[in-house]
PDB file of C-alpha atoms and ligand atoms in Angstrom:
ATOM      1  CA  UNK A 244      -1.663   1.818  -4.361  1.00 51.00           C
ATOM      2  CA  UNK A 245       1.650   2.071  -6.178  1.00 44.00           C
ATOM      3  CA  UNK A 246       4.913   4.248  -6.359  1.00 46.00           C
ATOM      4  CA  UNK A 247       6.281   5.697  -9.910  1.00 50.00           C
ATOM      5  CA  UNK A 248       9.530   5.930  -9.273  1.00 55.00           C
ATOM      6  CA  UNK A 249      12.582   3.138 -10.832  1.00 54.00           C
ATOM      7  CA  UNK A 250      14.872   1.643  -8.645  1.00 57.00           C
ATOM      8  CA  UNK A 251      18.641   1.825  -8.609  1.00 59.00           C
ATOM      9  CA  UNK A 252      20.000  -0.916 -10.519  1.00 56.00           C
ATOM     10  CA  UNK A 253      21.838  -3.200  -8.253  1.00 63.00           C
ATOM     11  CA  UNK A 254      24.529  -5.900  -9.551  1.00 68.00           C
ATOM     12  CA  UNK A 255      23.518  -9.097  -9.626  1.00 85.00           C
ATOM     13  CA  UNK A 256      25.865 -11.527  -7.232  1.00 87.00           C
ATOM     14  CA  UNK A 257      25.706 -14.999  -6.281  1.00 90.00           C
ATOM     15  CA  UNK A 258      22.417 -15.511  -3.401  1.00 94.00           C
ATOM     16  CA  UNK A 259      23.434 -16.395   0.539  1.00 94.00           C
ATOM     17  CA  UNK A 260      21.474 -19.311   1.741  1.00 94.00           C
ATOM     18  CA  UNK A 261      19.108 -18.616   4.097  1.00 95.00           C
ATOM     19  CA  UNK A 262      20.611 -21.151   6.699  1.00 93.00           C
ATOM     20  CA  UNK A 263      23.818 -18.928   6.228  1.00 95.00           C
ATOM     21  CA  UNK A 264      22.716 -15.720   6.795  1.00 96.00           C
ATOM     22  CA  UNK A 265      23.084 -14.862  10.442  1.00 94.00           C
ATOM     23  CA  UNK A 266      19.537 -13.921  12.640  1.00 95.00           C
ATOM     24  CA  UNK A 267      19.808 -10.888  14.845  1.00 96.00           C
ATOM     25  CA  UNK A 268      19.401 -12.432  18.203  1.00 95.00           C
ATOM     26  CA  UNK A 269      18.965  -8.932  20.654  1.00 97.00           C
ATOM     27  CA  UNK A 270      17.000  -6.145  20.532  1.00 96.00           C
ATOM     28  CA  UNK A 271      20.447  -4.686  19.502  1.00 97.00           C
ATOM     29  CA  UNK A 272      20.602  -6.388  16.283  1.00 97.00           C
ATOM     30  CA  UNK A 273      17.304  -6.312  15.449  1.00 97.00           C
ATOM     31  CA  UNK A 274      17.348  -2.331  15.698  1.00 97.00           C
ATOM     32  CA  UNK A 275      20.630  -2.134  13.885  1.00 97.00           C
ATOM     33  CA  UNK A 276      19.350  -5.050  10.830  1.00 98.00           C
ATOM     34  CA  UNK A 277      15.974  -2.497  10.495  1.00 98.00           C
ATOM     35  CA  UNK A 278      17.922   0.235  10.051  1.00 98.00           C
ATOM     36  CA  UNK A 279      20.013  -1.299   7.335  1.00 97.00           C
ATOM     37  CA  UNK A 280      16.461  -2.036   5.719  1.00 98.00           C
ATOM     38  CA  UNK A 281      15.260   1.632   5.893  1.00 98.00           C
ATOM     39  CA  UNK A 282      18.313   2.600   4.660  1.00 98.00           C
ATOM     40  CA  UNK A 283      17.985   0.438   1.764  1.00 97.00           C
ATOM     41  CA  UNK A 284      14.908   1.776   0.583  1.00 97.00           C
ATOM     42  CA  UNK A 285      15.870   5.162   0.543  1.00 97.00           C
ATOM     43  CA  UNK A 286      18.672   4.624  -1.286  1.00 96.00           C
ATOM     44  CA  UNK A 287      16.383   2.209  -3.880  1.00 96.00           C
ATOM     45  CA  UNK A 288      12.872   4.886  -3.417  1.00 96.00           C
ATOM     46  CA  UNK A 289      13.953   8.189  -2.052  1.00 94.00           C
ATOM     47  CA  UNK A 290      10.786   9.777  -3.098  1.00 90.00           C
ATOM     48  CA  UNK A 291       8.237   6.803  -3.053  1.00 94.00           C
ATOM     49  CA  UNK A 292       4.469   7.780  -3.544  1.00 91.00           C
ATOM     50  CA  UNK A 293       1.194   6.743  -4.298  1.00 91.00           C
ATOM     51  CA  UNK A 294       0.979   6.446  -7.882  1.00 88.00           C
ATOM     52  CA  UNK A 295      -2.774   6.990  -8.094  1.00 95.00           C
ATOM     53  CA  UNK A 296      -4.025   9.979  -9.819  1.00 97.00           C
ATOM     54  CA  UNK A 297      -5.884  12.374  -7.874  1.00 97.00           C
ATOM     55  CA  UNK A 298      -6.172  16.378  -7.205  1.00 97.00           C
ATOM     56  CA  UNK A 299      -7.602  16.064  -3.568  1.00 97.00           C
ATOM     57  CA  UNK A 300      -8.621  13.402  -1.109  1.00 98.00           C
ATOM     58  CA  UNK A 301     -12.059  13.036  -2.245  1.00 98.00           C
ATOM     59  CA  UNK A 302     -10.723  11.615  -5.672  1.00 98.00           C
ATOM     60  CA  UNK A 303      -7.856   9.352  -3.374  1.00 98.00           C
ATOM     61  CA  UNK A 304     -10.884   8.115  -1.464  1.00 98.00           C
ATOM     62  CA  UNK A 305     -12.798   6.675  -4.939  1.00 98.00           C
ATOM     63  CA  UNK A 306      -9.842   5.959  -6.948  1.00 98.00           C
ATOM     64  CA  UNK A 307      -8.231   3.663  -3.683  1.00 97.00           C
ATOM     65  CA  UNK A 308     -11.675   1.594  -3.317  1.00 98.00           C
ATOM     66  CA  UNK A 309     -11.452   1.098  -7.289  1.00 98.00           C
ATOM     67  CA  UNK A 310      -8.045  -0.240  -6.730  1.00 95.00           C
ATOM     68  CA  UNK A 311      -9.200  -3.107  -4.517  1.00 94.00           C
ATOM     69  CA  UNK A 312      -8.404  -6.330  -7.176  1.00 92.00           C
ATOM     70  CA  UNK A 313      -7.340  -3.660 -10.140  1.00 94.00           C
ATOM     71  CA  UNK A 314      -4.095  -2.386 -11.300  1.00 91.00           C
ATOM     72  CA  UNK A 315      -3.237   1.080 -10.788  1.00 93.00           C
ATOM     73  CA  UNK A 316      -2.760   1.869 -14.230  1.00 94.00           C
ATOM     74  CA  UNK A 317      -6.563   0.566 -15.098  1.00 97.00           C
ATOM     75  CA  UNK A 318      -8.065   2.959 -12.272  1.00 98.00           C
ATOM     76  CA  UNK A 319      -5.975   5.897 -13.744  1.00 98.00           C
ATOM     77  CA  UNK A 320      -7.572   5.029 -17.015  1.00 98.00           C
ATOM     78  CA  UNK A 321     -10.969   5.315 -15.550  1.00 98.00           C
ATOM     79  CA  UNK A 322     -10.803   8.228 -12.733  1.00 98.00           C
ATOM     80  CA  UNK A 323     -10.352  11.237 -15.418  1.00 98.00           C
ATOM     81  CA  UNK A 324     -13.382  10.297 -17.363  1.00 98.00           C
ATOM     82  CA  UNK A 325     -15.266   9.471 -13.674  1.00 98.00           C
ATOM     83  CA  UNK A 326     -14.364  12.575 -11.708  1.00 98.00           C
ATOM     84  CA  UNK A 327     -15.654  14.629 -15.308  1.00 98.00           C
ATOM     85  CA  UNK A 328     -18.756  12.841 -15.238  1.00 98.00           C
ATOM     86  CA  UNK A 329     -19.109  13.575 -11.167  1.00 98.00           C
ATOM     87  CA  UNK A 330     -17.202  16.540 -10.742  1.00 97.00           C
ATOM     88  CA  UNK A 331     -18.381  16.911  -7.300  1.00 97.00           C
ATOM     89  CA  UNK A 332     -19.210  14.792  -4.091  1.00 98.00           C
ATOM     90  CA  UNK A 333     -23.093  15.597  -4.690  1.00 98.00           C
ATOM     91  CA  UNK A 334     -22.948  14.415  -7.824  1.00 98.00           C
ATOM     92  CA  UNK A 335     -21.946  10.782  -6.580  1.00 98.00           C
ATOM     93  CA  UNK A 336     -24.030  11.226  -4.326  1.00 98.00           C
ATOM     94  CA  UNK A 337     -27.241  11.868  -6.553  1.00 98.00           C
ATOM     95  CA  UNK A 338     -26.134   9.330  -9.431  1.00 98.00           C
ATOM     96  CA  UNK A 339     -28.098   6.198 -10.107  1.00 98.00           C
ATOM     97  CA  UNK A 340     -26.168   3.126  -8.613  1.00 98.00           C
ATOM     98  CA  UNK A 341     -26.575   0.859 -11.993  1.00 98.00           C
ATOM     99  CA  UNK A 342     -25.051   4.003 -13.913  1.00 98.00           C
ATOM    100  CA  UNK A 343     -21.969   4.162 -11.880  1.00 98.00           C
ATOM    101  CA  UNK A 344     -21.583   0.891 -11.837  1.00 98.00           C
ATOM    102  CA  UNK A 345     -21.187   0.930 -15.591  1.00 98.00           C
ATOM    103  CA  UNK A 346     -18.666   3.698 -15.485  1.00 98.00           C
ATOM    104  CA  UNK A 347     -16.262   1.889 -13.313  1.00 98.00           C
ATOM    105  CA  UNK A 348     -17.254  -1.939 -14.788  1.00 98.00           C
ATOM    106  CA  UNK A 349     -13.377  -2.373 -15.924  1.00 98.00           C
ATOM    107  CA  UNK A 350     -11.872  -1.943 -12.682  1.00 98.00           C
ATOM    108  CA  UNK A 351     -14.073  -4.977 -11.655  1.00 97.00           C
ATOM    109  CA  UNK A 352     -16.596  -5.745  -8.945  1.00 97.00           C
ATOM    110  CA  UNK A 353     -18.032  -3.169 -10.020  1.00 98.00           C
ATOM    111  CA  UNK A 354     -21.442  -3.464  -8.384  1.00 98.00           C
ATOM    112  CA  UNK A 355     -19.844  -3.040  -5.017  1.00 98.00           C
ATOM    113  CA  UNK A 356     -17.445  -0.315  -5.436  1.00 98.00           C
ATOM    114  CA  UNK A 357     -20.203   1.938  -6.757  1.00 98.00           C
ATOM    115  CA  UNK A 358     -22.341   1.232  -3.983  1.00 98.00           C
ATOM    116  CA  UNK A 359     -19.416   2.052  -2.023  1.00 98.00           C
ATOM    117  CA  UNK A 360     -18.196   5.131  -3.368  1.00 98.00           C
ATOM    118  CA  UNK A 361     -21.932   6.780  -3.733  1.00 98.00           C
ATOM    119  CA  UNK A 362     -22.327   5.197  -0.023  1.00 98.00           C
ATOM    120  CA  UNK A 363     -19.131   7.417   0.733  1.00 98.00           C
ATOM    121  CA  UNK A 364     -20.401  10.517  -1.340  1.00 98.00           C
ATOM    122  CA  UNK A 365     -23.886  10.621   1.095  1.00 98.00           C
ATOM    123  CA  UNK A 366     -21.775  10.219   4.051  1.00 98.00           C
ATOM    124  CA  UNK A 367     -19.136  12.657   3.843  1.00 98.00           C
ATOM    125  CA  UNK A 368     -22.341  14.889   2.679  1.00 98.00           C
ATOM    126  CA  UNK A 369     -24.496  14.507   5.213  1.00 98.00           C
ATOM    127  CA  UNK A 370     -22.191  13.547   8.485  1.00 98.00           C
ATOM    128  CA  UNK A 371     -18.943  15.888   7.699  1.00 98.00           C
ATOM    129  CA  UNK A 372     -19.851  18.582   5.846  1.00 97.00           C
ATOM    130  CA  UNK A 373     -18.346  17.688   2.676  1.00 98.00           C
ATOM    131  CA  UNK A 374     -14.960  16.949   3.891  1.00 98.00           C
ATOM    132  CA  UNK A 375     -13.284  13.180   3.753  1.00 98.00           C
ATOM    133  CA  UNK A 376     -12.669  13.457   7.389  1.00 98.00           C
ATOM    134  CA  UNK A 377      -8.817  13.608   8.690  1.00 97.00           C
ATOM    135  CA  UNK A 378      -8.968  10.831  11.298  1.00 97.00           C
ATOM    136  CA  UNK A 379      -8.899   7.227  10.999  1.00 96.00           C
ATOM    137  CA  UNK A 380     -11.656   6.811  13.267  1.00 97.00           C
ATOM    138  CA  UNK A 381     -13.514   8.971  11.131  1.00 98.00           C
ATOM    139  CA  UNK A 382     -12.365   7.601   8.018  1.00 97.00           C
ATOM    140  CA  UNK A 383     -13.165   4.243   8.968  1.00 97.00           C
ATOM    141  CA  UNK A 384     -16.940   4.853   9.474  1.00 98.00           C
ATOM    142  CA  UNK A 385     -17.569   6.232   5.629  1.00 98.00           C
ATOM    143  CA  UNK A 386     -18.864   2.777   3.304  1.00 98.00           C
ATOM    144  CA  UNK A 387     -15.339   1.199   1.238  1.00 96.00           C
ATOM    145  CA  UNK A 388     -13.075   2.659   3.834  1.00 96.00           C
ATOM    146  CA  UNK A 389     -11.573  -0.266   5.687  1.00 93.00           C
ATOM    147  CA  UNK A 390      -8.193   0.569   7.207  1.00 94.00           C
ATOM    148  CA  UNK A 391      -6.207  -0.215   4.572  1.00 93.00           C
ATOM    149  CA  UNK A 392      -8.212   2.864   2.305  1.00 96.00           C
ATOM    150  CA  UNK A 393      -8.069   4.876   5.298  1.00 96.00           C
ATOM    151  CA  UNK A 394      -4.095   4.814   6.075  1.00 96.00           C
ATOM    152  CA  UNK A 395      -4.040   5.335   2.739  1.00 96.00           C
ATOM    153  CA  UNK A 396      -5.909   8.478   2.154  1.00 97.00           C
ATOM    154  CA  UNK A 397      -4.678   9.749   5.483  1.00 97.00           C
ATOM    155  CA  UNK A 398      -1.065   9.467   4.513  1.00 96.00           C
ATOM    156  CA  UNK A 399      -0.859  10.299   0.954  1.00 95.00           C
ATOM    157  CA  UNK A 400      -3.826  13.406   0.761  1.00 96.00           C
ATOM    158  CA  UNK A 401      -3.422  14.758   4.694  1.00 97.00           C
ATOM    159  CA  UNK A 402       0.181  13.199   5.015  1.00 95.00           C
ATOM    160  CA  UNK A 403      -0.662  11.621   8.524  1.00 96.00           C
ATOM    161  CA  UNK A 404       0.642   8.895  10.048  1.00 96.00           C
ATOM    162  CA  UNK A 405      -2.112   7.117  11.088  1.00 94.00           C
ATOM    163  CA  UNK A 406      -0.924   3.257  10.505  1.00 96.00           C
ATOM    164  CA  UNK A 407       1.048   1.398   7.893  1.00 97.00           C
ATOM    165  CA  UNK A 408      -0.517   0.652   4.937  1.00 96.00           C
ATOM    166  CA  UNK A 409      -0.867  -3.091   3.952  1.00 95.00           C
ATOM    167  CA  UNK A 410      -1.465  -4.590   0.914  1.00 93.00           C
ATOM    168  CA  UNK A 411      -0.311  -7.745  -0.634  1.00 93.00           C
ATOM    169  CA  UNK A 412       3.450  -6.593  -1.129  1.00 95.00           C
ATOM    170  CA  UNK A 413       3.905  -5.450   2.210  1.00 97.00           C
ATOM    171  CA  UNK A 414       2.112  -8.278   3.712  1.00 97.00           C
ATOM    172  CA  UNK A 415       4.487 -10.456   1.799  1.00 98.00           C
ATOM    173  CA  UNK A 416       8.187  -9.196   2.289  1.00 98.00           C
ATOM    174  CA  UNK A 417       7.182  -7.709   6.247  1.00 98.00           C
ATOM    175  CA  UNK A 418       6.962 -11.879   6.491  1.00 98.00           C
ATOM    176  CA  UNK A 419      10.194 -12.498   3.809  1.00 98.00           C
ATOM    177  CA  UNK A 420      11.804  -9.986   6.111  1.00 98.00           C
ATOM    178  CA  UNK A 421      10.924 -11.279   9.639  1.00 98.00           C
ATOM    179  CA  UNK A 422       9.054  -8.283  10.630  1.00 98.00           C
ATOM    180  CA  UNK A 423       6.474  -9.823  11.582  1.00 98.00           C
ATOM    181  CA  UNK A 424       5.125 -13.384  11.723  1.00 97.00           C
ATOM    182  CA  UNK A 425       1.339 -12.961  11.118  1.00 98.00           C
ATOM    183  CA  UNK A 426      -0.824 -13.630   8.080  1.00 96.00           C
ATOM    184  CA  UNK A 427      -3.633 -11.121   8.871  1.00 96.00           C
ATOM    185  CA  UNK A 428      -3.176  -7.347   7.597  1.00 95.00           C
ATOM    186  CA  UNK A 429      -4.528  -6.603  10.772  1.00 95.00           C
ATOM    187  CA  UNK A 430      -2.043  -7.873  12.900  1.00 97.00           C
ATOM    188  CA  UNK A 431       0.851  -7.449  10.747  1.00 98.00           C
ATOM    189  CA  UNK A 432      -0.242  -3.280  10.318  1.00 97.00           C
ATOM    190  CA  UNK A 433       0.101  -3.942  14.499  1.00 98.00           C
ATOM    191  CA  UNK A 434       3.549  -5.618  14.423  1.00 98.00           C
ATOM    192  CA  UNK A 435       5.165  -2.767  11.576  1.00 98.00           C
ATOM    193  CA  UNK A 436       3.589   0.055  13.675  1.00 98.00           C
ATOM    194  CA  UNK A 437       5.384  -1.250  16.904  1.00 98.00           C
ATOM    195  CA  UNK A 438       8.848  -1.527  15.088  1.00 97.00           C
ATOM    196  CA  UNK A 439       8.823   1.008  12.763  1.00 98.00           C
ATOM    197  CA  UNK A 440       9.195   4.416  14.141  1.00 97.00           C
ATOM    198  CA  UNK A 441       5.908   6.388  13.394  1.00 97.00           C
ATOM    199  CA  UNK A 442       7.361   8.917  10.712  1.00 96.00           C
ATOM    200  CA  UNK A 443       8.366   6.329   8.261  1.00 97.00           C
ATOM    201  CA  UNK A 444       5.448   4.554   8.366  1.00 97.00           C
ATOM    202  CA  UNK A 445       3.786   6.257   5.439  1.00 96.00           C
ATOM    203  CA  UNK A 446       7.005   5.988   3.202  1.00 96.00           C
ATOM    204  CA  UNK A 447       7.628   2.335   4.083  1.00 97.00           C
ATOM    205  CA  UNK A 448       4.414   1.305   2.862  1.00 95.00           C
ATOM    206  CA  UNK A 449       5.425   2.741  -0.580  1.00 95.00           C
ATOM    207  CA  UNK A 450       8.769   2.100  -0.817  1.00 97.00           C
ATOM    208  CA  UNK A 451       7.707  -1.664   0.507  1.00 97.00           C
ATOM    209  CA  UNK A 452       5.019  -1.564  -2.637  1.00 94.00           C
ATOM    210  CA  UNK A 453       7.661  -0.461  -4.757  1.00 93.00           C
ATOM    211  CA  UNK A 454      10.381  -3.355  -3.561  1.00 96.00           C
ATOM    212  CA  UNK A 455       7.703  -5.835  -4.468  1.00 95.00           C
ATOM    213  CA  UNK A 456       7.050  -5.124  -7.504  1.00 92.00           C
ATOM    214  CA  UNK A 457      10.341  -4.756  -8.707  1.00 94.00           C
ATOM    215  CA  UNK A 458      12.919  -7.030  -6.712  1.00 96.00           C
ATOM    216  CA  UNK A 459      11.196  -9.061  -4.142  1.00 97.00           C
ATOM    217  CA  UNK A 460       8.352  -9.981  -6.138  1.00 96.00           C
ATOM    218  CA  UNK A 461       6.008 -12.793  -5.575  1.00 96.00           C
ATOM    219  CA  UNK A 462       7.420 -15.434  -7.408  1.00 93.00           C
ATOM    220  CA  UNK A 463      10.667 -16.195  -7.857  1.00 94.00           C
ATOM    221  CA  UNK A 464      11.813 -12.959  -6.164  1.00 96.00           C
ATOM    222  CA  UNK A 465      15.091 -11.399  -7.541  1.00 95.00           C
ATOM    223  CA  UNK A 466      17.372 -12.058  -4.085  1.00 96.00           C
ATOM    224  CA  UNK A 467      20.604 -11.690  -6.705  1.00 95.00           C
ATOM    225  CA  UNK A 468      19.376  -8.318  -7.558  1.00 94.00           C
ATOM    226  CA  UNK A 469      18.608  -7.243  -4.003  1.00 96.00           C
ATOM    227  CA  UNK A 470      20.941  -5.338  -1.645  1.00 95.00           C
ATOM    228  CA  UNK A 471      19.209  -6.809   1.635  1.00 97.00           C
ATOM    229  CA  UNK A 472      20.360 -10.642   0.680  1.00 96.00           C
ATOM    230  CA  UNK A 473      23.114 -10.335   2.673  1.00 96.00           C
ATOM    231  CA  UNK A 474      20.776 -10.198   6.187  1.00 97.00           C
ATOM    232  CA  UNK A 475      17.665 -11.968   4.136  1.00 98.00           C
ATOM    233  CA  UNK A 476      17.071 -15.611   5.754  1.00 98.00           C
ATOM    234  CA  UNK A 477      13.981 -15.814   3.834  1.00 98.00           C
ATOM    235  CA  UNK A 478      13.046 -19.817   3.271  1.00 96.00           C
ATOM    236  CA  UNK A 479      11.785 -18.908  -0.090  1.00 95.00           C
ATOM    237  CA  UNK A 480      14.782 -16.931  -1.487  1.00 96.00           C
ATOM    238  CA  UNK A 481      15.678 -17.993  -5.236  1.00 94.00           C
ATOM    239  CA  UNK A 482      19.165 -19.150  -5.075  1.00 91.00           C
ATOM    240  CA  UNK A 483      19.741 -19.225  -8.727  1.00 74.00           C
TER     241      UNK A 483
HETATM  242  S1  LIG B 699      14.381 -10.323  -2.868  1.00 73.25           S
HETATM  243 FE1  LIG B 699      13.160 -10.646  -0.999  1.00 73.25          FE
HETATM  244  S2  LIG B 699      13.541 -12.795  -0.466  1.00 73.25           S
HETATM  245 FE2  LIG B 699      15.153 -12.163  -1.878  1.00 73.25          FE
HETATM  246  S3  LIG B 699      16.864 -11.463  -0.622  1.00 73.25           S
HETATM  247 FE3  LIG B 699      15.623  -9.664  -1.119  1.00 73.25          FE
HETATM  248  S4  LIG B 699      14.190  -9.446   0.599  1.00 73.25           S
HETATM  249 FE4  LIG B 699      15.035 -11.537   0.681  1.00 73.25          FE
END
């Protein structure tokens, strides 16, 4: 999942040491330095979305499993020609597996997400009537929907706030940014969703996505570009 929005430019200025930027030490301060974060990503992604093509939450459902280890932009090139072939849940349903497969081979593991998505099709088909169902504990029983998929399709298509979606960028920067101090998706989703307040926690997840692809990326992240360096204590901020 992605956002297609560009950020505001910010000016580039020399980087604060970790060491010198001060920790919030109350509840206080730790309120006030999260709101300073929100604030910063609506001024950087107002409007931050999911950036995968789809008309309803059906096509959300397929085209987020084919985005597991795949760009966004290569699952936009293969959904159109996909949802033509299938035009309908049935017709996932009914298709042979190996011939799936072969539609969606460039988005990778290929085998599996077509196993997954017809697994989804029958489902939805025969357990909820034809409907991707609208809550997570729903959601999470339909094959390729782990909670990740589900927060995803719940937010973006039905634009509830079931849980924060987390993917590699927000896994990364909720750490960078001392929201939480887990490594598991799992428990980090648990940590956001008790700090963040529950209506921003489908917009954080994109605006997060967004942040870390353009200024706190992986690598090297761009802390002289980024208006949170002054309360980022980060140990792997680039100083130069
Ligand atoms: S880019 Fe990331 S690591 Fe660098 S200052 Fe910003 S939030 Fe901190």
């Amino acid at each position: 999942m992605a956002v297609t929005q560009t950020a505001v430019v910010t000016p580039v200025h020399p980087v604060t040491p970790p060491k010198k930027v001060k920790r919030p030490r109350s509840a206080a301060e730790r309120k006030a330095r999260l709101e300073q974060i929100l604030a910063e990503f609506d001024r950087l992604f107002p409007a931050a979305t999911c950036a995968l093509h789809h008309r309803n939450a059906w096509e959300l459902l397929v085209a987020t499993i084919l985005s597991a280890q795949c760009t966004d932009e290569r699952v936009n090139k293969v959904t159109p020609e996909l949802f033509k072939k299938y035009p309908t849940i049935e017709a996932v349903a009914n298709a042979p597996q190996e011939e799936v497969a072969d539609d969606i081979r460039s988005t990778g593991f290929f085998n599996n997400k077509s196993k997954s998505i017809i697994g989804a099709a029958r489902k939805i088909l025969t357990e909820f009537n034809g409907r991707v169902p609208n809550t997570i504990q729903e959601l999470l029983t339909v094959p390729g929907a782990a909670r990740k998929t589900a927060n995803v399709v719940l937010g973006t298509a039905y634009g509830i706030a079931s849980g924060v979606v987390v993917d590699t960028h927000v896994q990364r920067i909720a750490r960078r940014l001392d929201l939480t101090k887990n490594d598991d998706p799992v428990k980090i989703e648990q940590d956001l969703m008790k700090v963040l307040p529950q209506d921003r926690w489908v917009l954080f997840s994109h605006q997060t996505i967004h942040f870390g692809r353009q200024i706190c990326i992986a690598r090297k992240p761009r802390c002289a570009n980024c208006p949170l360096d002054p309360i980022c204590y980060a140990k792997d901020k680039t100083l130069v």
